[in-house]
GROMACS .gro file of C-alpha atoms in nm:
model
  343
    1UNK     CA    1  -0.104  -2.170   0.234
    2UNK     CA    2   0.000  -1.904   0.021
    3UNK     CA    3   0.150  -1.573   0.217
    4UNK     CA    4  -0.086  -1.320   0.051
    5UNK     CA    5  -0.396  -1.591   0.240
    6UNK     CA    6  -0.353  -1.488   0.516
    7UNK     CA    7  -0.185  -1.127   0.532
    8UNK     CA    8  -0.560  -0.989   0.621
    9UNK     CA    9  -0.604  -1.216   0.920
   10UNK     CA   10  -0.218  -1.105   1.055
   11UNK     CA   11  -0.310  -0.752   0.967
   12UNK     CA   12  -0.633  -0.781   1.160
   13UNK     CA   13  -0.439  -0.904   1.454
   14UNK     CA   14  -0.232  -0.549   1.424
   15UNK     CA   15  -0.450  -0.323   1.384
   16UNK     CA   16  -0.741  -0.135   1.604
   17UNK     CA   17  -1.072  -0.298   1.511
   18UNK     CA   18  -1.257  -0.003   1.378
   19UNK     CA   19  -0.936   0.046   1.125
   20UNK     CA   20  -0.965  -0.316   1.006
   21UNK     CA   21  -1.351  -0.289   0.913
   22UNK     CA   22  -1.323  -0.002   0.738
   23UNK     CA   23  -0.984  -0.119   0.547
   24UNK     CA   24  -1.227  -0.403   0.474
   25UNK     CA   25  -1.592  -0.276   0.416
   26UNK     CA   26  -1.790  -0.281   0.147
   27UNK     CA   27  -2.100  -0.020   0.067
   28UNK     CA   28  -2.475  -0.113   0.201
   29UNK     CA   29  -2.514  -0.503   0.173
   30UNK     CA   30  -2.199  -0.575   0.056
   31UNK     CA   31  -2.254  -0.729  -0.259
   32UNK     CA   32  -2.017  -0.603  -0.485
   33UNK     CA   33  -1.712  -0.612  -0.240
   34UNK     CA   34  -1.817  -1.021  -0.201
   35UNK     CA   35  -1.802  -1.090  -0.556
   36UNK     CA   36  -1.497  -0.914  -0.725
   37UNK     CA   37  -1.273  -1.202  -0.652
   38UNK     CA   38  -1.545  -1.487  -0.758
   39UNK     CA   39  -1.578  -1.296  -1.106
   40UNK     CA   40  -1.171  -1.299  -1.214
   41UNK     CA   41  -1.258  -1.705  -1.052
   42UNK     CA   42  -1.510  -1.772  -1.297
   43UNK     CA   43  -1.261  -1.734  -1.622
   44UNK     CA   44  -1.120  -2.043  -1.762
   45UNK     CA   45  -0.829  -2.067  -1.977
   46UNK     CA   46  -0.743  -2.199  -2.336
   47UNK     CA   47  -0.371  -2.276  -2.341
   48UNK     CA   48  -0.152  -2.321  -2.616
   49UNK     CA   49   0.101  -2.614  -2.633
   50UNK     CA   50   0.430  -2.683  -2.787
   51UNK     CA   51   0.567  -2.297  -2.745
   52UNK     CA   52   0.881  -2.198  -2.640
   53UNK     CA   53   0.872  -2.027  -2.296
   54UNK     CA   54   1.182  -2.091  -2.176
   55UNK     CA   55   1.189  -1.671  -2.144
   56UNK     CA   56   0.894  -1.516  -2.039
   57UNK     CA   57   0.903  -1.133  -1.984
   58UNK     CA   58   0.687  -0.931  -1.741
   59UNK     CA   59   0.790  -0.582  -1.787
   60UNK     CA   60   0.516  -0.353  -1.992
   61UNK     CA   61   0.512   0.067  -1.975
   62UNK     CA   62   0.218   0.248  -1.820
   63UNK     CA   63   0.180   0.591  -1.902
   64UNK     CA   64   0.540   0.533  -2.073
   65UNK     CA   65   0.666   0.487  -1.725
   66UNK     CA   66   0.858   0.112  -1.767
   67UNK     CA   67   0.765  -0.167  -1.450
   68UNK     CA   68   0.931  -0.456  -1.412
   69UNK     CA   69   0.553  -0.625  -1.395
   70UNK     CA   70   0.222  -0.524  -1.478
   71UNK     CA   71   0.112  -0.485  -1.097
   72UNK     CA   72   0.066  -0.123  -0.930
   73UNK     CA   73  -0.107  -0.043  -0.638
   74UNK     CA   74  -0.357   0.147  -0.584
   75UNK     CA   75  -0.443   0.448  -0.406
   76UNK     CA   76  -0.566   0.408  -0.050
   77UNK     CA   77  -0.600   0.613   0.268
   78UNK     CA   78  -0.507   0.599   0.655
   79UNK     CA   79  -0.209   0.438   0.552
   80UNK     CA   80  -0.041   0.580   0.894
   81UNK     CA   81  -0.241   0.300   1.034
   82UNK     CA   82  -0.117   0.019   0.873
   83UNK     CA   83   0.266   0.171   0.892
   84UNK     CA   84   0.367   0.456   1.118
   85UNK     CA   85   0.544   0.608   0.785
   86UNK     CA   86   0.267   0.544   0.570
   87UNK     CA   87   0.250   0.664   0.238
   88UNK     CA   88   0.625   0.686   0.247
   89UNK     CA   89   0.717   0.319   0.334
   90UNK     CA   90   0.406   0.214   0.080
   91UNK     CA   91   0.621   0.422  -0.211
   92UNK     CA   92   0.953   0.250  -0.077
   93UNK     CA   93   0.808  -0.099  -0.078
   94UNK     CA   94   0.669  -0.086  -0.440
   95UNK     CA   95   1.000   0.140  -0.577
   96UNK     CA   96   1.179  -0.181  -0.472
   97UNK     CA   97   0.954  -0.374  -0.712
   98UNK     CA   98   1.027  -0.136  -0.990
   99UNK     CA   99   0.627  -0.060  -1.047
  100UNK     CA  100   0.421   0.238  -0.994
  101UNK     CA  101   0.196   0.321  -0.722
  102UNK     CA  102  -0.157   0.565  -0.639
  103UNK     CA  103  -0.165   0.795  -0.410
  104UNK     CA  104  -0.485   0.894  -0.208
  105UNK     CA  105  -0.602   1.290  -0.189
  106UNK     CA  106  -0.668   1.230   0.166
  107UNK     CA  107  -0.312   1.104   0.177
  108UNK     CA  108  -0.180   1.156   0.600
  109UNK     CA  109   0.203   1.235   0.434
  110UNK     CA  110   0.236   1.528   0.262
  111UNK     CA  111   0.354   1.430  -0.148
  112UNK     CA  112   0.700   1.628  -0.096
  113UNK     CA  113   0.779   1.323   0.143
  114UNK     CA  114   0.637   1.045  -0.112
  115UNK     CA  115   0.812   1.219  -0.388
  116UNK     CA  116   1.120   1.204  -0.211
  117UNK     CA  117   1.097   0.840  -0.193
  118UNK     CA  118   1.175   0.837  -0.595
  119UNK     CA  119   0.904   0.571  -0.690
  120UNK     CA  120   0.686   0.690  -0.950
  121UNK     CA  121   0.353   0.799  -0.827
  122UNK     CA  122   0.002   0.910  -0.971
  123UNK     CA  123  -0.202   1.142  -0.745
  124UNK     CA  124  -0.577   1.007  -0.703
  125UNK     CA  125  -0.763   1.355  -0.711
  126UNK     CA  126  -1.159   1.405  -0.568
  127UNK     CA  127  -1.276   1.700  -0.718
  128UNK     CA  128  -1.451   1.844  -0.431
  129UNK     CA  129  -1.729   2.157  -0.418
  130UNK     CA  130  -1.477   2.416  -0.333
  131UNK     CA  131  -1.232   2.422  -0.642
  132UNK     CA  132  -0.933   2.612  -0.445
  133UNK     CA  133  -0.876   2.252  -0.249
  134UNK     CA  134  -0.887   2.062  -0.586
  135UNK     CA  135  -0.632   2.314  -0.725
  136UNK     CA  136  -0.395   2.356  -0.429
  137UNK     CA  137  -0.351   1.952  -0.456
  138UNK     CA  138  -0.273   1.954  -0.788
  139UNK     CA  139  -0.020   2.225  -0.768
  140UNK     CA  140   0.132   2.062  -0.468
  141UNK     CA  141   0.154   1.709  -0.613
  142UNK     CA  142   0.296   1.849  -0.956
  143UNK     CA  143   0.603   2.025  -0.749
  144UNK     CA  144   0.578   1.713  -0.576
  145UNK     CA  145   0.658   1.505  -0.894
  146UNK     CA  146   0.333   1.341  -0.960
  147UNK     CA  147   0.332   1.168  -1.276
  148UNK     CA  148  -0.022   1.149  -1.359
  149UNK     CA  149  -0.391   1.239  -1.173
  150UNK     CA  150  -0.606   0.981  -1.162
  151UNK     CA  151  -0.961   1.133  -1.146
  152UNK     CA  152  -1.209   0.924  -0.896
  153UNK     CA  153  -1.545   0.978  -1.100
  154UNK     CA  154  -1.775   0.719  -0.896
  155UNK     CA  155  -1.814   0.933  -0.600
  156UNK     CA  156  -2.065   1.232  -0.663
  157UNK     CA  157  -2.209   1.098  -0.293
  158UNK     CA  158  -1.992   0.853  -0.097
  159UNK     CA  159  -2.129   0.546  -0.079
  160UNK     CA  160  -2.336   0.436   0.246
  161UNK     CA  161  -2.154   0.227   0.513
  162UNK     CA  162  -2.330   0.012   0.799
  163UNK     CA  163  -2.089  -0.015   1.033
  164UNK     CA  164  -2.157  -0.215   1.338
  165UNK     CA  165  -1.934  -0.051   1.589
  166UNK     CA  166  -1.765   0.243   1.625
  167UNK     CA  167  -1.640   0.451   1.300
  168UNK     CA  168  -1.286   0.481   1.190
  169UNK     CA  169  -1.338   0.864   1.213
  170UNK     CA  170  -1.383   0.834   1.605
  171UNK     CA  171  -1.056   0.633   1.659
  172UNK     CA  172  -0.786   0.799   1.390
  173UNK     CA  173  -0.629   1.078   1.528
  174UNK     CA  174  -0.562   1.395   1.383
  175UNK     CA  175  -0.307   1.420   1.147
  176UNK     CA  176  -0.371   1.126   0.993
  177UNK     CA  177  -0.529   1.211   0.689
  178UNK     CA  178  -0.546   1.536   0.460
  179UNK     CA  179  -0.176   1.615   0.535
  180UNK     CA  180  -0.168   1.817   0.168
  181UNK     CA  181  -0.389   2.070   0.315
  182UNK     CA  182  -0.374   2.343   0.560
  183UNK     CA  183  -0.578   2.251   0.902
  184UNK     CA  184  -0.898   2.423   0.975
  185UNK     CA  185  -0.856   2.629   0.690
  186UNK     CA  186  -1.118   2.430   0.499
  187UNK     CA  187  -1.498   2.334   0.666
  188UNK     CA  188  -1.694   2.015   0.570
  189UNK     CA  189  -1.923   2.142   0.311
  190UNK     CA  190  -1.587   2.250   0.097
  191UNK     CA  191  -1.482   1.926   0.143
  192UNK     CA  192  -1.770   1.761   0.000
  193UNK     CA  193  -1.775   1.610  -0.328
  194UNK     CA  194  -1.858   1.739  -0.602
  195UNK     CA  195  -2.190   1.651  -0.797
  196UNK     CA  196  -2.200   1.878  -1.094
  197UNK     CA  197  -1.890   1.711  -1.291
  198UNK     CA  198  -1.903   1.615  -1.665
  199UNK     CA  199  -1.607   1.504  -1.932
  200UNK     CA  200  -1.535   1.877  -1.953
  201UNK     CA  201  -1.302   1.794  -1.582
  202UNK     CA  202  -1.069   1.558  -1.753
  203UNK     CA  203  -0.913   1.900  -1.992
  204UNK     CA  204  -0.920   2.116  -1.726
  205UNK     CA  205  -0.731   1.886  -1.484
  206UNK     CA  206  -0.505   1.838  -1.775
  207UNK     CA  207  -0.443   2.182  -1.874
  208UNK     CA  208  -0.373   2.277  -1.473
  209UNK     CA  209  -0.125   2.028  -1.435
  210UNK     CA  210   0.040   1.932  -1.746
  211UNK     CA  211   0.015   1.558  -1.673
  212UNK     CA  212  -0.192   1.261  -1.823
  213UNK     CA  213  -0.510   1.228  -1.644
  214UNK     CA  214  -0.711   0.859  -1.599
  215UNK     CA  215  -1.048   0.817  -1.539
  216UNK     CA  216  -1.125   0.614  -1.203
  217UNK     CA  217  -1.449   0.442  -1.181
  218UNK     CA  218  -1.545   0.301  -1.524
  219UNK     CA  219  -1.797   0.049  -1.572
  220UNK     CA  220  -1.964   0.114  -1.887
  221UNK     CA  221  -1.825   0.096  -2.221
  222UNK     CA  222  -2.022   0.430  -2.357
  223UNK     CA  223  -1.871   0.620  -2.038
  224UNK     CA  224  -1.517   0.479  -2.113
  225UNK     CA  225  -1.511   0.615  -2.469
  226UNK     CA  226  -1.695   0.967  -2.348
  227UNK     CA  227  -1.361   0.959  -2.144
  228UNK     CA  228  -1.135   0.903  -2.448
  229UNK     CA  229  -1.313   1.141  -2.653
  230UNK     CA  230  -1.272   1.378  -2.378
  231UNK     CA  231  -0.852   1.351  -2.316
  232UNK     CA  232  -0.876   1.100  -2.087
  233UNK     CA  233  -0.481   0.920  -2.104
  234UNK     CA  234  -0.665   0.607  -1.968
  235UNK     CA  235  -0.957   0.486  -1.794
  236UNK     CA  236  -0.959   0.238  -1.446
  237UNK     CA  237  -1.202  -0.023  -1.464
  238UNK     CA  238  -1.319  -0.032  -1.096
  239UNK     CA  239  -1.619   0.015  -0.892
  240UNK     CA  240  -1.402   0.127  -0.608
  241UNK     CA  241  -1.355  -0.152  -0.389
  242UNK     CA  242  -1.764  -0.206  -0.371
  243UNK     CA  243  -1.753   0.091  -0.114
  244UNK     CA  244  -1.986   0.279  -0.378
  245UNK     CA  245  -2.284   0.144  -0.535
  246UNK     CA  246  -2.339  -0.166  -0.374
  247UNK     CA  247  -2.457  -0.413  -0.663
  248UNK     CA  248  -2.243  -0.290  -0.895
  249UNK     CA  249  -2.082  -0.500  -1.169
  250UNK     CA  250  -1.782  -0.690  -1.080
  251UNK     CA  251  -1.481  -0.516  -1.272
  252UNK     CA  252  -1.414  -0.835  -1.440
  253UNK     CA  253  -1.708  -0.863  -1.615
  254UNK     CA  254  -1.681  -0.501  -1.705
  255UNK     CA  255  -1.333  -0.524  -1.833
  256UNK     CA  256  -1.416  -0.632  -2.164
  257UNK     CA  257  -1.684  -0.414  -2.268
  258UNK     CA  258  -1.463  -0.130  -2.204
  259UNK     CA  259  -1.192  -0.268  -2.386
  260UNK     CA  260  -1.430  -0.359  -2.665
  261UNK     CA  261  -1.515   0.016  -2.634
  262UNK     CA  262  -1.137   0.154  -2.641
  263UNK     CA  263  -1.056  -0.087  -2.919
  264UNK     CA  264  -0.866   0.110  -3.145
  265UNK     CA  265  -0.758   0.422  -2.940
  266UNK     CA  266  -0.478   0.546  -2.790
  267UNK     CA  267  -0.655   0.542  -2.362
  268UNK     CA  268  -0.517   0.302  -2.181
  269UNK     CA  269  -0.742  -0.011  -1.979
  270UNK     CA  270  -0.636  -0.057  -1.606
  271UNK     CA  271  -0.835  -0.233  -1.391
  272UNK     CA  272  -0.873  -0.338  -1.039
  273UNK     CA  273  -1.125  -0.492  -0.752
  274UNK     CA  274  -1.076  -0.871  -0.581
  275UNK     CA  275  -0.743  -0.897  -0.774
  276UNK     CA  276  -0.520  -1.165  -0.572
  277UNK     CA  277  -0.359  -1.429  -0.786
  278UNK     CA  278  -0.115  -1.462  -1.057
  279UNK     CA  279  -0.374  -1.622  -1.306
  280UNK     CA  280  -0.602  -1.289  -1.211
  281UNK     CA  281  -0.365  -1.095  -1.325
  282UNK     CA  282  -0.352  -1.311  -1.651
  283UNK     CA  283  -0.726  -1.295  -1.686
  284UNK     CA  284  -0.711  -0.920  -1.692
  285UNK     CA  285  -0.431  -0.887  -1.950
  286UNK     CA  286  -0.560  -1.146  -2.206
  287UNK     CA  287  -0.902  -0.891  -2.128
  288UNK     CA  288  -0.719  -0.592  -2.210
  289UNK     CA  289  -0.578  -0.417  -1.906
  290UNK     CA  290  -0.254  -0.236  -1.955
  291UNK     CA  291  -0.195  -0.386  -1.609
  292UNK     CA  292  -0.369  -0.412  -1.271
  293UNK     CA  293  -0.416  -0.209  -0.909
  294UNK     CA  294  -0.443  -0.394  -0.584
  295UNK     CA  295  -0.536  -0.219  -0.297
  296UNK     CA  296  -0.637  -0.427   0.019
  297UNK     CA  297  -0.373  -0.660  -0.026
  298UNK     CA  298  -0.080  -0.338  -0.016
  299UNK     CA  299  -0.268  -0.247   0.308
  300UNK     CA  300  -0.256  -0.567   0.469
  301UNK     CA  301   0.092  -0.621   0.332
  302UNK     CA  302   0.214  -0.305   0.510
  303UNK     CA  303   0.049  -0.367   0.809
  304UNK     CA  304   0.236  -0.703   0.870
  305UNK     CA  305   0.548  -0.590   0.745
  306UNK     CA  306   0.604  -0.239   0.661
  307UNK     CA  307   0.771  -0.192   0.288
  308UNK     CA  308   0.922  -0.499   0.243
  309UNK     CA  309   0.583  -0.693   0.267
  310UNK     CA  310   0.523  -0.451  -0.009
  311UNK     CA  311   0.753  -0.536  -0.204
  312UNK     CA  312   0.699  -0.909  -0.168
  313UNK     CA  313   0.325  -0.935  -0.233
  314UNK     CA  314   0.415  -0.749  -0.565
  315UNK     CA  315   0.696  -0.996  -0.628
  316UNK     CA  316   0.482  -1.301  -0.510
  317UNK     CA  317   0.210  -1.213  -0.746
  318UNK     CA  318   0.472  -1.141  -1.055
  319UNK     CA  319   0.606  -1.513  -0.935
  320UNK     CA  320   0.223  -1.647  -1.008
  321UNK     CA  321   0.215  -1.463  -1.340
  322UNK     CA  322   0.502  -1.574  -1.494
  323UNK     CA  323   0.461  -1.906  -1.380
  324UNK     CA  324   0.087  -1.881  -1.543
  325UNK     CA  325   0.245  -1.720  -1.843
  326UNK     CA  326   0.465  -1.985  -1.952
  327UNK     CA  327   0.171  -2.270  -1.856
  328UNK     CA  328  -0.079  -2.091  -2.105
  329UNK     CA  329   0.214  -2.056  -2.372
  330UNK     CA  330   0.260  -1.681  -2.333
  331UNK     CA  331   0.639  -1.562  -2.367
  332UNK     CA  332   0.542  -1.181  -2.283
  333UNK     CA  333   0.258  -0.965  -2.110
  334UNK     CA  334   0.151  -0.808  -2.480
  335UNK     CA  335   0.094  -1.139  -2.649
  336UNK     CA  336  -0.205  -1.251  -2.404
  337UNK     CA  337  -0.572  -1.244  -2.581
  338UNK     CA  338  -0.891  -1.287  -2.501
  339UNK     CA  339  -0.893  -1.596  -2.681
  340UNK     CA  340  -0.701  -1.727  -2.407
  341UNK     CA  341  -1.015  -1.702  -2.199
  342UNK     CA  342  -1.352  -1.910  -2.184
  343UNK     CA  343  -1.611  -1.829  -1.950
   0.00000   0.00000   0.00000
């Protein structure tokens, strides 16, 4: 069995069971959280033959930032759970696989410690209903060395949950999340999300922090372009894990309408959702990702073995893809096509 099969059952076996459901949880029926890995299943590839692959090369830029692989991970919270050090030993574990990696606004490590780390980091922002919280994360994770903001757009309400036990919420404790801002300062209802935004965020987000802003959330190709046409630096293809709208499109069927969309502009496609093999990975280049997030699978890999099970599921998956590269006759990342695919 391949490691990355069964890091969720070992990381179940580590961690308290409320933690593990939520981790794992998908929005109402849990539809959309069931299918993301069946969708990047369902391709089918069109090799070519008689090429020379006896080099294959995996490195790619995102953002202009150089990986050694096309594989970041994505922002995720109550990391402190899977890893006493949490967002730190996340940023360690994926700086040792040279790639790039999200980190969550409700982040339980304040982004002076991840910066320190040195890995290159995006902050994941929610724009919430008071502003001042909004603003005093970006100004902390800019003197923090945040290299991008990654705007979560799919969350004017947070999805519904139907848990059947007890809620993470009553088993975390303090601390554990929302390290970036001062406790008790801030009540619920400033916390909330905010349900009033339009295209107009992505400037001002820019223009307060300087740095290239992406677009979380994207499903539709008429939204991604409103993004480009707007400043968005890129867009993610994702329907967050299926924790929002449950019965939302898989991203992989998604994926190429918005790159169909973006064809011709400067945003760049990132995608994620049910992402766990090599030939995924593949699927969602020859699509028309830059590259891809995984975000389960980083949790699970910290939980069983801190950073360096980090580092190895990124290096495991980077294994699969350049094996898959050189079997569909692919000597870099930036030569894959959608011909390459049949559905």
């Amino acid at each position: 069995m391949r490691w990355i099969d069964g890091l969720e059952a070992a990381a179940a076996d580590k961690l308290p069971e409320a933690v593990h459901r939520y981790f794992r949880q998908g929005s109402a029926g849990g539809i959309s959280v069931a299918e993301a890995t069946a969708a990047w299943n369902a391709y089918r590839f069109r090799p070519h033959v008689l090429t020379d692959v006896s080099t294959v090369d995996l490195t790619t830029t995102v953002l202009g930032t150089p990986v050694d692989l096309p594989v970041l991970v994505a922002p995720t919270t109550m990391q402190r759970q899977a890893d006493p050090d949490g967002e730190v030993a996340m940023a360690a574990g994926v700086g040792a696989a040279n790639s790039v990696v999200g980190v969550s606004s409700n982040a339980g490590t304040t982004f002076a410690a991840i910066g320190a780390v040195g890995t290159p980091w995006w902050l994941q922002i929610y724009v919430v209903k008071n502003r001042d919280i909004t603003l005093r994360m970006l100004d902390a994770a800019v003197a923090a060395g945040a290299r991008a903001v990654v705007l979560t757009a799919d969350t004017p309400v947070v999805g519904r949950k139907e848990d059947d036990g007890p809620s993470v919420w009553e088993v975390v404790p303090p601390g554990q999340i929302l390290a970036n801002l001062e406790e008790g300062v801030y009540g619920e209802e400033d916390l909330g999300k905010a349900d009033d935004l339009t295209p107009d965020v992505i400037g001002w987000l820019a223009e307060r922090t300087g740095l290239p802003v992406l677009v979380k959330g994207v499903l539709r190709g008429d939204d991604a372009k409103r993004c480009s046409d707007a400043g968005a630096a890129g867009v993610i293809v994702s329907n967050h894990g299926g924790r929002q709208l449950d019965g939302s499109i898989p991203t992989a069927r998604a994926l190429p309408e918005v790159a169909a969309a973006l064809a011709g502009t400067s945003t760049e496609i990132y995608v994620d959702g049910g992402i766990r093999r090599g030939e995924h990975v593949l699927t969602a280049l020859a699509l028309g990702a830059r590259a891809v997030f995984v975000g389960r699978p980083a949790l699970w890999a910290l939980t069983v073995d801190g950073s360096p099970g980090v580092t190895r599921l990124l290096t495991d998956l980077g294994d699969e893809l350049d094996h898959a590269l050189r079997l569909i006759g692919a000597r870099r990342v930036a030569d894959l096509t959608p011909d390459l695919l049949a559905t």
